Amino acid sequence: MVELTPGTANQETNDSAGVARDQIRGSSFLLLGNVLSLAITFLPHLVLVRYLSTEAFGHLAYALSLVAVGKTYALGFNEAMSRFVPLYHAKRDSSRVFGSIIVVYFVTLCLSGLFVLAFAVASRPILALLTKGREPAGLLLILMFLVPLETMELLIMNLFACFGRASEIFWGRYIVPPGMKVIVIALVVFRHLELSSLAYGYVLAELIMIFPFSVLLLRELNRQGLLQNLRSVRLPIREIFSFSVPLMSSNLIGLLGGSIPVLLLGYFYPISTVAYYRVVLPAAGLSTMVSANFMPLYMPSASRLFAKGDMRGINQLFWRTSLWMSVLAFPIFLATACFARPLTVFLYGARYSPSAPILAILSLGYFCNVIFAFNSVTLKVLGKIRLMVALNVVTPIVIVVFNLLLIPHFGAIGAAVATAGGLVTQNLLRQIGLWLGGGLSFFEMQYASFFLILGSSALVLSLVEHFTPNNLYVELTLGLSASAFVLWLVKRHLRIADTFPEILRIPVVGRLLA
């Protein structure tokens, strides 16, 4: 066993703290981009929901859920690139860096192409089985081309993340794509076009988006010196497949949580029931945009710490990131869970008022998922493949059982309870696995007061909403005030001065958060 001198230990602690600080700063920049993306697309999305009938929106939501199924499986090798590219890059093994990119791109595009081909050949019998013929095949065939296009877009953005190019991710994920979708939605609504025109517009927008960012990616690869020695490329096929194939079942969990409830609702109930569930799903999942924006930089950062053997640094990175994500997602959780009733009617209209309890239940599950979002990723970084495979066998079974028991009897409410319960169970099992198999702490007791403050604040606001008249503006003001108060109470856990020292220069804010 190697003993560390105090100086060496302090140096490692400072290095790991620096990695955590840089990861949080970069991820917060991406979160700002996601907020801008939400601001760009928010009003057009509401206009589209109100423009389409409940049944038409149900058809669109169902088709996009099947597209999500295709993307889930096509991106089965995506995390291998996020792990191996920074790992080989840190070791200055450029031949394997470019080889990893080639393998992942080739396999991913082949999988997405096979998925599109399957629906092109047998879309009608598949839909007859899934929805008893209620879903139009033409709409689905158009939208299926989003599977390879959106897969390519995500691969490009993840490669930018591997090289720390946050600005390209900012524009390529949060500004350009939503801006183009706004144009498509505006054309459909103001020209009174049909759903098929909307589908064609989505596909065309993805095509236009891919080309300029592919050029930027090639320039970045050239800047990294990866295009100079193409003849010496080594394809780490065995490493990537041994890492990815056992873990493709983890994508099944995301599929079960997001798409299986929609598919079952489409089978047991009218397509309008799908609309009641699916219309609030984006709002319920708003909090996950926080973890989604921390994800691109977290895995490369954890991989670099793992390459150095710095387990203490990985534990610190995990928990500091979790704290920041919880605080940033907390206002969203309050709005979508505690104030679900007035928010649903305000956003989607009175005809979607039955969706309010669905929104509240889903929001709770997604917020729990944000808090412990990186337990699965951390297990993958640590190379705990067998443990992940075991967890990924148990969790889908639990989720399927929840859905089969609840959806036939309780409809969309049952789907919401099954989804939220599945998310909580999934994270509990993964956290236990990370503790027993990965050597990281199951829960940091020093942060117990932090999560107690979050829970008690949400409970108080829920009671206020239940016993007072529904006034969205007053309730959102209370929610923002509670979030600011919580931030002030937990500021010592966040180390704001260390992570964002420039904030302390703001006269009033700096004094409150110092």
XYZ file of C-alpha atoms in Angstrom:
514
model
C 0.000 0.000 0.000
C 1.367 3.388 -0.974
C 1.482 5.973 1.807
C 0.894 9.609 1.003
C 2.741 12.383 2.709
C 0.596 15.238 4.054
C 1.778 17.463 1.225
C 0.862 14.889 -1.395
C -2.555 14.269 0.182
C -3.273 18.000 0.289
C -2.207 18.317 -3.333
C -4.570 15.516 -4.388
C -7.398 17.090 -2.396
C -6.778 20.456 -4.058
C -6.599 18.828 -7.498
C -9.885 16.952 -6.998
C -11.522 20.094 -5.621
C -10.325 21.933 -8.710
C -11.828 19.276 -10.973
C -15.156 19.532 -9.124
C -15.082 23.334 -9.327
C -14.300 23.373 -13.051
C -16.965 20.746 -13.761
C -19.625 22.689 -11.832
C -18.693 25.990 -13.500
C -18.739 24.493 -16.987
C -21.980 22.622 -16.334
C -23.613 25.766 -14.964
C -22.711 27.501 -18.213
C -24.486 24.716 -20.102
C -27.447 25.051 -17.735
C -27.679 28.717 -18.683
C -27.837 27.562 -22.290
C -30.651 25.161 -21.460
C -32.584 27.931 -19.727
C -32.217 30.063 -22.847
C -33.331 27.079 -24.922
C -36.403 26.730 -22.717
C -37.131 30.435 -23.067
C -36.883 30.138 -26.862
C -39.189 27.128 -27.150
C -41.600 27.702 -24.250
C -44.201 29.879 -25.930
C -44.201 28.040 -29.300
C -44.690 24.710 -27.500
C -47.691 26.076 -25.613
C -49.070 27.502 -28.846
C -48.703 24.069 -30.487
C -50.449 22.289 -27.589
C -53.355 24.717 -27.715
C -53.455 24.664 -31.539
C -53.708 20.876 -31.824
C -56.720 18.944 -30.639
C -56.233 16.572 -27.723
C -56.344 13.604 -30.089
C -53.872 15.157 -32.564
C -51.436 15.955 -29.770
C -51.830 12.374 -28.551
C -50.829 11.064 -31.994
C -47.757 13.330 -32.058
C -46.761 12.382 -28.508
C -47.104 8.675 -29.229
C -44.984 8.892 -32.383
C -42.262 10.858 -30.586
C -42.250 8.244 -27.820
C -41.471 5.551 -30.388
C -38.721 7.785 -31.786
C -37.318 7.960 -28.252
C -37.272 4.152 -28.160
C -35.152 4.112 -31.306
C -32.766 6.750 -29.976
C -32.406 4.851 -26.716
C -31.075 1.743 -28.422
C -29.094 3.602 -31.085
C -27.209 5.476 -28.359
C -26.272 2.292 -26.510
C -22.579 2.875 -27.306
C -22.616 6.612 -26.672
C -21.405 6.399 -23.078
C -18.463 4.273 -24.195
C -17.229 7.253 -26.178
C -17.691 9.569 -23.181
C -15.580 7.186 -21.104
C -12.859 5.989 -23.478
C -12.152 9.150 -25.489
C -11.152 11.265 -22.422
C -9.440 8.224 -20.885
C -7.214 7.608 -23.926
C -6.792 11.348 -24.440
C -5.483 11.722 -20.869
C -2.979 8.938 -21.639
C -2.007 10.681 -24.910
C -3.006 7.597 -26.908
C -4.327 9.456 -29.962
C -4.548 6.308 -32.105
C -7.138 4.799 -29.760
C -8.936 8.128 -29.285
C -9.793 8.351 -32.970
C -10.390 4.596 -33.108
C -12.976 4.886 -30.320
C -14.789 7.617 -32.255
C -14.883 5.490 -35.421
C -16.229 2.396 -33.639
C -18.965 4.282 -31.766
C -20.122 6.237 -34.822
C -20.250 3.168 -37.058
C -22.154 0.951 -34.601
C -24.555 3.708 -33.549
C -25.529 4.672 -37.077
C -25.983 1.019 -38.032
C -28.350 0.474 -35.091
C -30.398 3.578 -35.866
C -30.576 2.623 -39.548
C -31.857 -0.857 -38.694
C -34.543 0.654 -36.468
C -35.773 2.955 -39.250
C -35.721 0.065 -41.730
C -37.806 -2.130 -39.413
C -40.566 0.485 -39.165
C -40.402 1.253 -42.871
C -41.053 -2.394 -43.677
C -43.568 -3.301 -40.954
C -45.020 -0.088 -39.518
C -48.675 -1.035 -40.022
C -48.560 -4.455 -38.299
C -46.437 -2.980 -35.494
C -48.936 -0.173 -34.872
C -51.843 -2.610 -35.159
C -50.244 -4.575 -32.329
C -49.306 -1.576 -30.163
C -52.336 0.708 -30.580
C -54.938 -1.494 -32.299
C -54.522 0.677 -35.393
C -55.314 4.012 -33.690
C -51.930 5.633 -34.516
C -51.416 6.841 -38.141
C -48.491 5.047 -39.806
C -47.609 7.934 -42.129
C -46.740 10.323 -39.294
C -44.545 7.730 -37.611
C -42.639 6.907 -40.823
C -41.664 10.560 -41.259
C -40.606 11.079 -37.649
C -38.566 7.835 -37.596
C -35.864 9.601 -39.605
C -35.232 11.682 -36.481
C -33.639 8.581 -34.916
C -30.379 8.646 -36.951
C -30.358 12.447 -37.230
C -30.802 13.206 -33.526
C -28.396 10.381 -32.689
C -25.743 11.987 -34.879
C -26.371 15.361 -33.222
C -25.930 13.916 -29.725
C -22.721 12.127 -30.714
C -21.277 15.376 -32.061
C -22.157 17.271 -28.879
C -20.721 14.532 -26.658
C -17.451 14.650 -28.559
C -17.286 18.392 -27.964
C -17.828 17.602 -24.270
C -14.931 15.112 -24.292
C -12.628 17.938 -25.341
C -14.166 20.490 -22.972
C -15.721 22.629 -25.728
C -18.619 24.065 -23.729
C -19.287 26.929 -26.162
C -19.996 24.567 -29.080
C -22.356 22.569 -26.853
C -24.024 25.827 -25.786
C -24.864 26.773 -29.362
C -25.302 23.279 -30.808
C -27.648 21.928 -28.172
C -29.465 24.877 -26.641
C -29.646 27.730 -29.147
C -29.633 26.558 -32.765
C -31.908 23.431 -32.564
C -34.683 25.028 -30.472
C -34.520 28.150 -32.613
C -35.110 26.090 -35.745
C -37.995 24.211 -34.121
C -39.582 27.534 -33.224
C -39.568 28.427 -36.910
C -41.151 25.071 -37.814
C -43.905 25.390 -35.198
C -44.624 28.996 -36.195
C -45.017 27.991 -39.848
C -47.345 25.097 -38.967
C -49.570 27.172 -36.683
C -49.826 30.379 -38.711
C -50.253 28.610 -42.041
C -52.689 26.064 -40.513
C -50.680 23.070 -41.740
C -51.206 19.431 -40.785
C -49.189 17.157 -38.495
C -47.277 15.682 -41.430
C -45.890 19.143 -42.252
C -44.731 19.495 -38.659
C -42.965 16.119 -38.906
C -41.224 17.063 -42.171
C -40.145 20.345 -40.600
C -38.580 18.597 -37.601
C -36.594 16.282 -39.899
C -35.409 19.145 -42.117
C -34.337 21.203 -39.087
C -32.145 18.323 -37.847
C -30.551 17.938 -41.281
C -29.672 21.624 -41.464
C -28.313 21.545 -37.911
C -25.879 18.649 -38.405
C -23.729 19.972 -41.257
C -22.130 23.127 -39.738
C -21.399 21.435 -36.423
C -19.854 18.455 -38.203
C -17.425 20.904 -39.823
C -16.643 22.448 -36.421
C -16.053 18.974 -34.996
C -13.564 18.119 -37.748
C -11.725 21.357 -36.996
C -11.591 20.421 -33.302
C -10.279 16.930 -34.084
C -7.595 18.500 -36.252
C -6.710 20.941 -33.454
C -6.326 18.005 -31.068
C -3.921 16.379 -33.549
C -6.159 13.386 -34.188
C -6.353 13.715 -37.983
C -2.617 13.746 -38.638
C -1.914 10.048 -38.065
C -4.953 8.314 -39.509
C -2.860 5.383 -40.738
C -1.940 4.445 -37.167
C -5.534 4.317 -35.920
C -6.213 1.428 -33.524
C -9.815 0.335 -33.099
C -10.514 -0.640 -29.454
C -13.437 -2.824 -30.510
C -13.090 -5.344 -27.709
C -12.881 -2.697 -24.964
C -15.864 -0.739 -26.269
C -18.081 -3.774 -26.830
C -17.193 -5.347 -23.476
C -18.129 -2.043 -21.816
C -21.234 -1.201 -23.852
C -23.031 -4.451 -24.604
C -23.639 -5.477 -20.967
C -24.743 -1.938 -20.159
C -27.204 -1.524 -23.020
C -29.810 -2.802 -20.588
C -29.385 0.493 -18.722
C -30.910 2.196 -21.751
C -33.841 -0.169 -21.316
C -34.479 1.516 -17.946
C -34.764 4.919 -19.585
C -37.030 3.403 -22.204
C -39.273 1.807 -19.593
C -39.473 4.997 -17.581
C -40.232 7.282 -20.513
C -41.913 5.296 -23.259
C -43.477 2.128 -21.853
C -46.177 4.055 -19.906
C -47.137 5.881 -23.110
C -47.211 2.636 -25.097
C -49.370 0.889 -22.476
C -51.757 3.844 -22.241
C -52.084 3.741 -26.018
C -53.003 0.071 -25.837
C -55.498 0.147 -22.939
C -57.073 3.596 -23.349
C -58.093 6.103 -26.060
C -55.297 8.184 -27.559
C -56.577 11.230 -25.620
C -55.421 9.539 -22.392
C -51.931 9.488 -23.857
C -52.273 13.248 -24.373
C -53.264 13.844 -20.710
C -50.150 11.995 -19.553
C -47.712 13.156 -22.207
C -48.652 16.851 -22.203
C -47.218 17.413 -18.702
C -44.221 15.109 -19.126
C -41.922 17.905 -20.418
C -42.902 20.154 -17.491
C -42.448 17.336 -14.973
C -39.033 16.566 -16.402
C -37.859 20.188 -16.415
C -35.733 19.538 -13.332
C -33.799 16.873 -15.225
C -32.395 19.537 -17.527
C -30.116 20.398 -14.602
C -28.594 16.911 -14.429
C -28.601 16.650 -18.233
C -26.436 19.757 -18.411
C -24.048 18.498 -15.752
C -23.782 15.102 -17.481
C -21.594 16.009 -20.513
C -18.745 17.286 -18.340
C -19.222 14.977 -15.335
C -18.295 11.688 -16.981
C -15.056 12.956 -18.596
C -14.090 14.631 -15.285
C -14.763 11.457 -13.287
C -12.897 9.388 -15.901
C -9.811 11.567 -15.541
C -9.918 11.221 -11.742
C -10.310 7.455 -12.142
C -7.285 7.370 -14.464
C -5.291 8.956 -11.597
C -6.734 6.528 -9.019
C -8.276 9.434 -7.065
C -11.319 7.773 -5.433
C -11.631 10.514 -2.839
C -11.841 13.031 -5.656
C -14.618 11.056 -7.393
C -16.627 10.949 -4.151
C -16.182 14.684 -3.697
C -17.114 15.349 -7.324
C -20.264 13.197 -6.981
C -21.626 14.834 -3.833
C -20.702 18.433 -4.647
C -22.332 18.036 -8.050
C -25.431 16.504 -6.424
C -25.768 19.451 -4.033
C -25.535 22.015 -6.809
C -28.009 20.125 -8.980
C -30.481 19.865 -6.080
C -30.389 23.603 -5.382
C -30.696 24.552 -9.049
C -33.587 22.134 -9.636
C -35.447 23.020 -6.424
C -37.386 26.059 -7.784
C -38.538 23.965 -10.752
C -39.669 21.209 -8.393
C -41.663 23.656 -6.264
C -43.448 25.085 -9.309
C -44.288 21.742 -10.926
C -45.101 19.697 -7.800
C -46.348 22.051 -5.091
C -48.222 24.323 -7.530
C -49.217 21.724 -10.130
C -52.917 22.600 -10.278
C -52.724 26.316 -11.184
C -49.639 25.763 -13.355
C -51.303 23.072 -15.492
C -54.425 25.144 -16.168
C -52.347 28.260 -16.867
C -50.030 26.510 -19.339
C -52.272 24.069 -21.169
C -55.811 25.275 -20.587
C -58.758 23.977 -18.590
C -59.224 20.922 -20.853
C -55.953 19.518 -19.440
C -56.847 20.076 -15.756
C -56.989 16.267 -15.150
C -53.242 16.298 -15.829
C -52.431 18.311 -12.658
C -51.997 15.357 -10.236
C -50.001 13.555 -12.940
C -47.624 16.529 -13.085
C -47.171 16.610 -9.289
C -46.435 12.878 -8.995
C -44.002 12.834 -11.913
C -42.193 15.925 -10.642
C -41.440 14.224 -7.329
C -39.950 11.200 -9.078
C -37.844 13.288 -11.448
C -36.525 15.493 -8.653
C -35.323 12.407 -6.758
C -33.670 11.321 -9.965
C -31.847 14.656 -10.199
C -30.429 14.367 -6.690
C -28.832 10.978 -7.388
C -28.463 11.354 -11.139
C -24.829 10.285 -11.377
C -24.761 7.037 -9.398
C -25.137 4.989 -12.592
C -22.555 7.036 -14.486
C -20.090 6.757 -11.610
C -20.472 2.974 -11.519
C -19.685 2.871 -15.224
C -16.638 5.084 -14.774
C -15.396 2.732 -12.038
C -15.819 -0.193 -14.422
C -18.365 -2.052 -12.239
C -19.900 -3.783 -15.236
C -21.188 -6.928 -13.516
C -22.822 -4.901 -10.776
C -24.504 -2.639 -13.329
C -25.747 -5.652 -15.268
C -27.270 -7.122 -12.087
C -28.969 -3.835 -11.228
C -30.180 -3.443 -14.786
C -31.856 -6.843 -14.652
C -33.725 -6.126 -11.411
C -34.822 -2.549 -12.066
C -36.672 -3.084 -15.378
C -38.599 -5.959 -13.809
C -39.744 -3.668 -10.973
C -40.743 -0.909 -13.405
C -42.668 -3.267 -15.677
C -44.518 -4.750 -12.694
C -45.454 -1.265 -11.451
C -46.815 -0.289 -14.872
C -48.731 -3.526 -15.481
C -50.355 -3.372 -12.056
C -51.323 0.288 -12.061
C -52.023 1.411 -15.628
C -54.928 -0.957 -16.500
C -56.825 0.097 -13.337
C -55.823 3.735 -12.794
C -54.931 4.988 -16.271
C -52.698 8.041 -16.526
C -52.511 8.473 -12.719
C -51.301 4.886 -12.446
C -48.693 5.572 -15.127
C -47.426 8.575 -13.145
C -47.192 6.591 -9.887
C -45.447 3.709 -11.672
C -42.938 6.059 -13.327
C -42.152 7.963 -10.117
C -41.931 4.752 -8.071
C -39.656 3.211 -10.679
C -37.323 6.217 -10.598
C -37.056 6.122 -6.792
C -36.449 2.344 -6.751
C -33.883 2.621 -9.516
C -31.855 5.268 -7.679
C -32.059 3.472 -4.337
C -30.656 0.265 -5.855
C -27.930 2.119 -7.734
C -26.904 4.089 -4.669
C -26.606 0.872 -2.655
C -24.524 -0.593 -5.480
C -22.277 2.473 -5.547
C -21.774 2.183 -1.787
C -21.118 -1.572 -1.624
C -19.439 -2.111 -4.972
C -17.829 1.235 -5.715
C -16.588 2.265 -2.296
C -18.287 5.671 -2.352
C -20.471 6.866 0.499
C -24.167 5.902 0.414
C -25.072 9.237 1.990
C -22.949 12.062 3.371
C -24.334 12.805 6.839
C -22.755 16.256 6.756
C -25.391 17.144 4.152
C -28.386 15.799 6.117
C -29.458 19.300 7.175
C -29.257 20.383 3.532
C -31.813 17.816 2.330
C -33.962 18.283 5.451
C -34.312 21.977 4.608
C -35.317 21.139 1.032
C -37.960 18.626 2.136
C -39.515 20.770 4.855
C -39.715 23.805 2.551
C -41.544 21.787 -0.114
C -43.966 20.376 2.476
C -44.855 23.822 3.826
C -45.501 25.227 0.361
C -47.667 22.222 -0.544
C -49.839 22.884 2.493
C -50.063 26.573 1.589
C -51.236 25.711 -1.933
C -53.779 23.193 -0.664
C -55.482 25.515 1.813
C -55.380 28.789 -0.122
C -57.119 29.927 -3.355
C -55.249 29.118 -6.553
C -53.315 32.233 -7.539
C -50.354 31.195 -9.662
C -48.508 34.495 -9.449
C -48.675 34.635 -5.638
C -47.668 30.987 -5.327
C -44.728 31.317 -7.721
C -43.559 34.363 -5.767
C -43.675 32.270 -2.592
C -41.776 29.505 -4.359
C -39.003 31.834 -5.540
C -38.762 33.392 -2.069
C -38.497 29.943 -0.483
C -35.804 28.926 -2.997
C -33.771 32.054 -2.242
C -34.139 31.423 1.500
C -33.032 27.806 1.078
C -30.008 28.945 -0.951
C -29.037 31.330 1.854
C -29.400 28.568 4.481
C -27.296 26.002 2.599
C -24.661 28.330 1.125
C -21.877 26.870 3.266
C -22.372 23.427 1.699
C -22.120 24.830 -1.839
C -18.828 26.702 -1.352
C -20.075 29.484 -3.591
C -17.037 31.677 -2.976
C -14.762 28.901 -4.233
C -16.878 27.910 -7.247
C -18.196 31.296 -8.425
C -16.025 34.006 -6.829
C -17.292 36.597 -9.335
C -20.776 36.411 -7.768
C -19.377 37.819 -4.532
C -18.504 41.066 -6.330
C -22.213 41.818 -6.822
C -23.010 44.309 -4.004
C -26.114 42.854 -2.324
C -25.948 39.259 -3.578
C -22.276 38.939 -2.682
C -22.917 39.968 0.925
C -25.802 37.512 1.305
C -23.937 34.532 -0.182
C -20.473 35.181 1.238
